PDB file of C-alpha atoms in Angstrom:
ATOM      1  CA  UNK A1152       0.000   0.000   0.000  1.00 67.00           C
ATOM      2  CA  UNK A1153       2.966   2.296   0.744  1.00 71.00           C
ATOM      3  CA  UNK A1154       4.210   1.330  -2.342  1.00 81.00           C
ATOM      4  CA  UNK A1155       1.088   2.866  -4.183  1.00 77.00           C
ATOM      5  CA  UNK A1156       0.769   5.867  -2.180  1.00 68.00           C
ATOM      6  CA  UNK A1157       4.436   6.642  -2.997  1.00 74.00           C
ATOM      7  CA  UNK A1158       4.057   5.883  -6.885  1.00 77.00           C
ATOM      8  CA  UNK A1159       1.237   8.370  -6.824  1.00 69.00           C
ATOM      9  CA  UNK A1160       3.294  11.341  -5.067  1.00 67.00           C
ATOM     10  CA  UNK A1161       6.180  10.373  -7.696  1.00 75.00           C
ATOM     11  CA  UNK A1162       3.761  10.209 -10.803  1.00 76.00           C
ATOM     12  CA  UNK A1163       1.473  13.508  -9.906  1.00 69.00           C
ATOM     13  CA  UNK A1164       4.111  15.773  -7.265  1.00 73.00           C
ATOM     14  CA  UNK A1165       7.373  15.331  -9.294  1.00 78.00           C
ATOM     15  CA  UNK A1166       5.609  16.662 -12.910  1.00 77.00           C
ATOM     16  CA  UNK A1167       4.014  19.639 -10.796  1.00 70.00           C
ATOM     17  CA  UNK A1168       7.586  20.801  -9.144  1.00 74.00           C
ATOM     18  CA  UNK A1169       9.201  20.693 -12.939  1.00 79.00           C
ATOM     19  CA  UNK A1170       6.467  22.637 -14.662  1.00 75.00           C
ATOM     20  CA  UNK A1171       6.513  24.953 -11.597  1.00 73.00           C
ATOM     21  CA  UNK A1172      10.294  25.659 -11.854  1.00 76.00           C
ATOM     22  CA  UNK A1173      10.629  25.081 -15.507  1.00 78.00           C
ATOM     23  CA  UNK A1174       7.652  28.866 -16.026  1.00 75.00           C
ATOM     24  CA  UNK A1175       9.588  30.377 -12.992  1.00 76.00           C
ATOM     25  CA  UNK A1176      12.960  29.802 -14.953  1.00 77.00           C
ATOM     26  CA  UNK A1177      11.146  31.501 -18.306  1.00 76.00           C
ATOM     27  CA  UNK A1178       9.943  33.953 -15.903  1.00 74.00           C
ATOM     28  CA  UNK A1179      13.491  34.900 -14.558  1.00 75.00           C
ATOM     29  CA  UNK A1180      15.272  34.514 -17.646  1.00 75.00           C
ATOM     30  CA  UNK A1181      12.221  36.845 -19.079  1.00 74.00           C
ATOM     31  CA  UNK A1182      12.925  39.261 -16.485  1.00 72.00           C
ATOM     32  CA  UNK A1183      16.914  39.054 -16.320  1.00 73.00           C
ATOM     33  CA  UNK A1184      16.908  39.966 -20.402  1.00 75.00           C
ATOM     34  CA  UNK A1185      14.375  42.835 -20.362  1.00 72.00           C
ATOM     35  CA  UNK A1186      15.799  46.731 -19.900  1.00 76.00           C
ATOM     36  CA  UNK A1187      14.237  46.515 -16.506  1.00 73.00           C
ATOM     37  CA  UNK A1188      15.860  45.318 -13.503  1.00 70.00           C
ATOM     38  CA  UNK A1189      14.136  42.759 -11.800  1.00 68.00           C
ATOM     39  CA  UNK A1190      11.517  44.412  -9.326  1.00 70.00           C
ATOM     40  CA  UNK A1191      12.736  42.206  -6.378  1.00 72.00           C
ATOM     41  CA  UNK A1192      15.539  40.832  -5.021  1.00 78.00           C
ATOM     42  CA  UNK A1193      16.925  37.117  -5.836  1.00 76.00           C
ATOM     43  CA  UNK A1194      16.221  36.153  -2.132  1.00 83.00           C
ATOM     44  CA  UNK A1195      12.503  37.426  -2.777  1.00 82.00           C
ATOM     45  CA  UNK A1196      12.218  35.819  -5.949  1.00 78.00           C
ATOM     46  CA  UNK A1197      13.592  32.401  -4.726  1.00 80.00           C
ATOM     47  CA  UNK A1198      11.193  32.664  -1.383  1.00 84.00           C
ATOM     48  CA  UNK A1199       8.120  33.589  -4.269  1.00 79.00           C
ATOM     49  CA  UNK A1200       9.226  30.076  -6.193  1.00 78.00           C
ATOM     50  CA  UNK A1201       9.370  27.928  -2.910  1.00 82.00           C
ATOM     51  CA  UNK A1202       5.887  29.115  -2.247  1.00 81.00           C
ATOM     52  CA  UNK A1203       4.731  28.798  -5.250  1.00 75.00           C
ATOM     53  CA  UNK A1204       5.858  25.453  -5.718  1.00 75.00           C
ATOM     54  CA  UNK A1205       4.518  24.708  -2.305  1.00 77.00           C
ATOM     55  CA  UNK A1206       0.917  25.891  -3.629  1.00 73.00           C
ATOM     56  CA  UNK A1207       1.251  23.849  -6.681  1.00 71.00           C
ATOM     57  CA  UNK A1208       1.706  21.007  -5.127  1.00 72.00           C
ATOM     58  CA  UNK A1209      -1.081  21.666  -2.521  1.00 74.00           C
ATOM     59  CA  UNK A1210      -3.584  22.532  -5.494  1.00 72.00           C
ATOM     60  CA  UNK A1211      -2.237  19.071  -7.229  1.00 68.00           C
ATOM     61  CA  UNK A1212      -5.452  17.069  -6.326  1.00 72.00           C
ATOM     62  CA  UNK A1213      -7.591  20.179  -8.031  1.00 70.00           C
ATOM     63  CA  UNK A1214      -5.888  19.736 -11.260  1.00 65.00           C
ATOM     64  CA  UNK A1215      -6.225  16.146 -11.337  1.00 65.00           C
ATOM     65  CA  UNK A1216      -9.954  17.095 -10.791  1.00 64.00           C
ATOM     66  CA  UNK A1217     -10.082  19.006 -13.408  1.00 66.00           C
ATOM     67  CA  UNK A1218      -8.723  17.297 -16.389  1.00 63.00           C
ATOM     68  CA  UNK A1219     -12.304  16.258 -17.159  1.00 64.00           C
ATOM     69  CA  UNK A1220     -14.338  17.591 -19.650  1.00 58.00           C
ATOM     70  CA  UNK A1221     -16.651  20.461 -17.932  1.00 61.00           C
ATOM     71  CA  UNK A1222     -18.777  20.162 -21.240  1.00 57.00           C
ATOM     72  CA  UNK A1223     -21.989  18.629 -20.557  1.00 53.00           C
ATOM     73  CA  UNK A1224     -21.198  17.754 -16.668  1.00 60.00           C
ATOM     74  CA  UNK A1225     -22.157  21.443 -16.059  1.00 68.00           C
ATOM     75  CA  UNK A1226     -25.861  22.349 -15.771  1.00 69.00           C
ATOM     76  CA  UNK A1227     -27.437  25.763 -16.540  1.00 70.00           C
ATOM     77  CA  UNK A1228     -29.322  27.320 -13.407  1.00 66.00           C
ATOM     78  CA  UNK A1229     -32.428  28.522 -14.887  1.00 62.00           C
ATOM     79  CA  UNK A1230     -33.747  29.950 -11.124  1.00 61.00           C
ATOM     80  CA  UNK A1231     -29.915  31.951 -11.164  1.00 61.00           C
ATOM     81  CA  UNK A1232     -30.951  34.816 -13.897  1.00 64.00           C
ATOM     82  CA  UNK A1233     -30.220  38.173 -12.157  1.00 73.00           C
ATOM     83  CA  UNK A1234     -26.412  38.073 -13.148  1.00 84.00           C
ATOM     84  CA  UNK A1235     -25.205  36.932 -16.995  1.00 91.00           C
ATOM     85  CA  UNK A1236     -23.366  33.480 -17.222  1.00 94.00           C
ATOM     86  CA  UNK A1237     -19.721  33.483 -16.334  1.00 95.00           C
ATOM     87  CA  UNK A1238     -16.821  31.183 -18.207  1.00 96.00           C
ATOM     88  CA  UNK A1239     -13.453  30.792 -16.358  1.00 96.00           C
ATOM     89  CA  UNK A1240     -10.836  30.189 -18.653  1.00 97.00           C
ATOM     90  CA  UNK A1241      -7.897  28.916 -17.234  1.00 93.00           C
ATOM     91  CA  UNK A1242      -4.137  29.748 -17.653  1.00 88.00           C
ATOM     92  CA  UNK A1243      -0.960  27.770 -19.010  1.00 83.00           C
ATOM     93  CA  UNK A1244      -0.524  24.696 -17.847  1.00 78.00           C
ATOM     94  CA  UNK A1245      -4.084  24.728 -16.448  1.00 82.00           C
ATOM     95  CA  UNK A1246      -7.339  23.399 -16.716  1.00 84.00           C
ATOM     96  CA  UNK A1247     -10.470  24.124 -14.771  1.00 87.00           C
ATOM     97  CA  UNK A1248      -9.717  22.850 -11.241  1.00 84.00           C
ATOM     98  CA  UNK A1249      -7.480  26.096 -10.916  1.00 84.00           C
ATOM     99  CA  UNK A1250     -11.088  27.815 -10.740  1.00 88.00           C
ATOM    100  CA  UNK A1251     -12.658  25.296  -7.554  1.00 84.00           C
ATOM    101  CA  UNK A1252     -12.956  28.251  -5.270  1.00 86.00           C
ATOM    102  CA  UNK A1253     -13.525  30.991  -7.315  1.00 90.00           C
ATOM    103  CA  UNK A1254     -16.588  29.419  -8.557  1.00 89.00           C
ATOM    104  CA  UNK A1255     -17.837  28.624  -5.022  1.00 88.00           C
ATOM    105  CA  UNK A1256     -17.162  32.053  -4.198  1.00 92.00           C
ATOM    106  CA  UNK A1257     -19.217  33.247  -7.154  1.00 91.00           C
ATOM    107  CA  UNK A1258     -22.440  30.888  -6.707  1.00 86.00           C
ATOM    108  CA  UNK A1259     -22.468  31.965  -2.963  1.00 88.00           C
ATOM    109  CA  UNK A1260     -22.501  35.409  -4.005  1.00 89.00           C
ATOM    110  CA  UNK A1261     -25.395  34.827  -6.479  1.00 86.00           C
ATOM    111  CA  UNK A1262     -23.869  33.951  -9.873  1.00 87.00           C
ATOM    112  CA  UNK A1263     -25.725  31.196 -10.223  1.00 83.00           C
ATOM    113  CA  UNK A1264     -24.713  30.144 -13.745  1.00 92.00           C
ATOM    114  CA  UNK A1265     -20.346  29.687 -13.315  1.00 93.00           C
ATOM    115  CA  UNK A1266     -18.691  27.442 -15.922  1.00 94.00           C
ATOM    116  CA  UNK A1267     -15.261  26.644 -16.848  1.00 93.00           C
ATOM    117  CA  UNK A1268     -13.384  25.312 -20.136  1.00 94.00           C
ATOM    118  CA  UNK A1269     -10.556  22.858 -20.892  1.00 90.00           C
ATOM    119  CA  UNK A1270      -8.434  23.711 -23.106  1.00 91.00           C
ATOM    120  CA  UNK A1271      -6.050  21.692 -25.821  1.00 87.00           C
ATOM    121  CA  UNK A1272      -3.709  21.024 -26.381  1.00 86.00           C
ATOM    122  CA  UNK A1273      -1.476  21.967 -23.672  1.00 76.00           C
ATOM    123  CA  UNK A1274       1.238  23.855 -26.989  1.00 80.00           C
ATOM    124  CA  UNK A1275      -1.608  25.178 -28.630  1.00 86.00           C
ATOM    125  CA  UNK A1276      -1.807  28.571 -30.313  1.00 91.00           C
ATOM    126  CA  UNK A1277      -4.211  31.539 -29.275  1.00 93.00           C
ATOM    127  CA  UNK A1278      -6.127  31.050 -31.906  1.00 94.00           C
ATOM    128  CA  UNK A1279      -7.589  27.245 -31.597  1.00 95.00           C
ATOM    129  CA  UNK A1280      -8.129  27.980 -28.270  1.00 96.00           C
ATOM    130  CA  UNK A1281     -10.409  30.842 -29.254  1.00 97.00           C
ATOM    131  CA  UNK A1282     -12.046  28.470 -31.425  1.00 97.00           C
ATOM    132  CA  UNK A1283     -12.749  26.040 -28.361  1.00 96.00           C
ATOM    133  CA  UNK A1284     -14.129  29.208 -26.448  1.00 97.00           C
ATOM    134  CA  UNK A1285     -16.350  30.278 -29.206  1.00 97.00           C
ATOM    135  CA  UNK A1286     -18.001  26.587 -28.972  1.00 96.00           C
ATOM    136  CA  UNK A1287     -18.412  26.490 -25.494  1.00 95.00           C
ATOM    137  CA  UNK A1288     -19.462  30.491 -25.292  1.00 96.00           C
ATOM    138  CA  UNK A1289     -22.381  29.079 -27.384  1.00 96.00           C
ATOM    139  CA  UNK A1290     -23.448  25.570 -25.551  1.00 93.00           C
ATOM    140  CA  UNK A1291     -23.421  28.163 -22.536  1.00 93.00           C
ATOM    141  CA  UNK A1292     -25.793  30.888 -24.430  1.00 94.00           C
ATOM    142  CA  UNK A1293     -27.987  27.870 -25.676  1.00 92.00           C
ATOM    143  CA  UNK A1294     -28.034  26.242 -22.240  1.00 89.00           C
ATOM    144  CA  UNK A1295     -29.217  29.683 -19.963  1.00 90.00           C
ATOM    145  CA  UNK A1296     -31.181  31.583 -22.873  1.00 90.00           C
ATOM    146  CA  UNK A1297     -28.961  34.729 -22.660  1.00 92.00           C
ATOM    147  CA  UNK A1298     -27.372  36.694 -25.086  1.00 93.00           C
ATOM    148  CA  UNK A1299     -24.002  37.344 -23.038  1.00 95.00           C
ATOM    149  CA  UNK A1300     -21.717  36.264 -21.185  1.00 96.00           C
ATOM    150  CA  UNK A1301     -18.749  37.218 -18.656  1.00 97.00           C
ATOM    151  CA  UNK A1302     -15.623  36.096 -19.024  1.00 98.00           C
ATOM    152  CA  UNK A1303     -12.919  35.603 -16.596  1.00 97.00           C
ATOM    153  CA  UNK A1304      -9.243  34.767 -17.740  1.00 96.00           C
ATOM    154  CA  UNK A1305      -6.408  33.900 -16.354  1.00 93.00           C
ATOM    155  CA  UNK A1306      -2.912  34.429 -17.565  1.00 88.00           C
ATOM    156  CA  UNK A1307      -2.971  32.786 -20.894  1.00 91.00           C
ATOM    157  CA  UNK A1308      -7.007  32.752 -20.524  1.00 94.00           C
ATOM    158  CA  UNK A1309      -6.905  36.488 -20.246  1.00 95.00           C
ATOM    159  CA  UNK A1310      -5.314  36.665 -23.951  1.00 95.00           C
ATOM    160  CA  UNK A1311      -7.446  33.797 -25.480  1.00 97.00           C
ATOM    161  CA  UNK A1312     -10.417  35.816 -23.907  1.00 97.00           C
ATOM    162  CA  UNK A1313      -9.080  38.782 -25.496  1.00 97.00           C
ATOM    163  CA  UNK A1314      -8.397  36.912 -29.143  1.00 96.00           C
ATOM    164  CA  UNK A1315     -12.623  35.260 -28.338  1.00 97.00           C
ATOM    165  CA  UNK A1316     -13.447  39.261 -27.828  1.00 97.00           C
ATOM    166  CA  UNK A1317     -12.295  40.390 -31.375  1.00 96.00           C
ATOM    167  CA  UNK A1318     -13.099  37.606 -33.326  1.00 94.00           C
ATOM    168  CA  UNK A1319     -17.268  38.340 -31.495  1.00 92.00           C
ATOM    169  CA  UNK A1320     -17.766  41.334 -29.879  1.00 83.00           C
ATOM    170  CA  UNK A1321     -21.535  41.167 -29.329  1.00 92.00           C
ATOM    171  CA  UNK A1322     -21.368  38.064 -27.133  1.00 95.00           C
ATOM    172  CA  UNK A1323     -19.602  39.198 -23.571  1.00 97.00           C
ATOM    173  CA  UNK A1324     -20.774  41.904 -21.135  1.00 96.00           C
ATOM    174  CA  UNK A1325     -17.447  42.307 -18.978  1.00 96.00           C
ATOM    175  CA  UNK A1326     -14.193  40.609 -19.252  1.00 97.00           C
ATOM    176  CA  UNK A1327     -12.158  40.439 -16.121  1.00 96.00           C
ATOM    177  CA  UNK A1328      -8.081  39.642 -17.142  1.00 95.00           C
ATOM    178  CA  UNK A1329      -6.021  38.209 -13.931  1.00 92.00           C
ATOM    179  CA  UNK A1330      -2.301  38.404 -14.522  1.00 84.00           C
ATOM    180  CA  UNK A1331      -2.803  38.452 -18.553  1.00 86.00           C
ATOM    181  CA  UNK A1332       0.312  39.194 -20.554  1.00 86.00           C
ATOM    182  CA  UNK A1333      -1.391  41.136 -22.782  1.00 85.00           C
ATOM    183  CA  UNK A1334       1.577  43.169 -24.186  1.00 80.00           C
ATOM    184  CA  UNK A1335       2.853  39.976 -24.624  1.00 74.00           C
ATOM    185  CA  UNK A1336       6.358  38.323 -23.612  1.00 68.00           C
ATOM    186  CA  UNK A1337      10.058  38.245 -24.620  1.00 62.00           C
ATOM    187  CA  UNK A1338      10.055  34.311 -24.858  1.00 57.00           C
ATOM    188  CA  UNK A1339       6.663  33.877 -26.932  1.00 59.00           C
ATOM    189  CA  UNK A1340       7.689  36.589 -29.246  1.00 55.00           C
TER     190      UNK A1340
END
């Protein structure tokens, strides 16, 4: 049993500590190469990764969670119709178990109609996964009987969001970007 319990924390933990340091090291190199010096010290930076890493591995379970398909699993709240539907879209690296408690947060404060997205694959380009948003931006219109919706992206969701935004205007109310990179970045460029 020991055995199993230890394959598990090899075969989920270890992946979730690489991917962790492996965007901090883009991050750093990012910020070592631009014409700005790096707005905190090394020992600051090095404390943010520990604790970061610390928190991915503590929201582990919520990303194994959420590597299934939202599509169909979530229901439309036809009694929730004083606020417009809200779709999460998750960052790099992410899926929708990165948005457990903000959704909780946002059906206890009356937004009764909160989905979420996957999206694939994990290289893709801005533009397929504005094409996967545009789909489920439309099962979610079907499903309530509204005509927008909110969107709330993070990092990397924040710029498909924005890419979903120009290619339909007409279909969101309010887009909310946390830590987008919407002037873009060094490496990506």
């Amino acid at each position: 049993m020991l055995t199993i319990v230890i394959a598990i924390l090899i075969v989920v933990y270890v992946p979730v500590l690489l991917l962790t340091g492996w965007l901090f090291s883009l991050a750093y190199y990012e910020a070592c190469t631009s014409e700005e010096p790096l707005p905190v010290s090394r020992f600051a930076f090095v404390r943010t990764v520990i604790i970061e890493m610390f928190l991915m591995v503590a929201s582990a379970p919520f990303h194994i969670w959420g590597i299934r398909d939202p599509a169909g699993r979530e229901k439309a709240n036809p009694d929730k119709r004083e606020h417009v539907p809200v779709l999460l879209i998750h960052g790099f690296g992410g899926n929708r178990g990165e948005f457990v408690f903000l959704m909780r947060r946002l059906r206890e404060a009356g937004w009764g109609n909160v989905f979420t997205i996957n999206l694939h694959p994990l290289m893709g380009n801005v533009e397929s996964y504005a094409d996967q948003v545009t789909k489920r931006v439309d099962e979610i219109l079907t499903a309530t009987g509204e005509e927008k919706v909110d969107l709330i992206g993070h990092s990397q969701g924040g710029v498909t969001a924005r890419a979903y935004i120009a290619r339909t205007p007409g279909t969101v109310r309010k887009c909310v970007f946390i830590g987008s990179p919407l002037h873009g970045t060094t490496l990506a460029s």
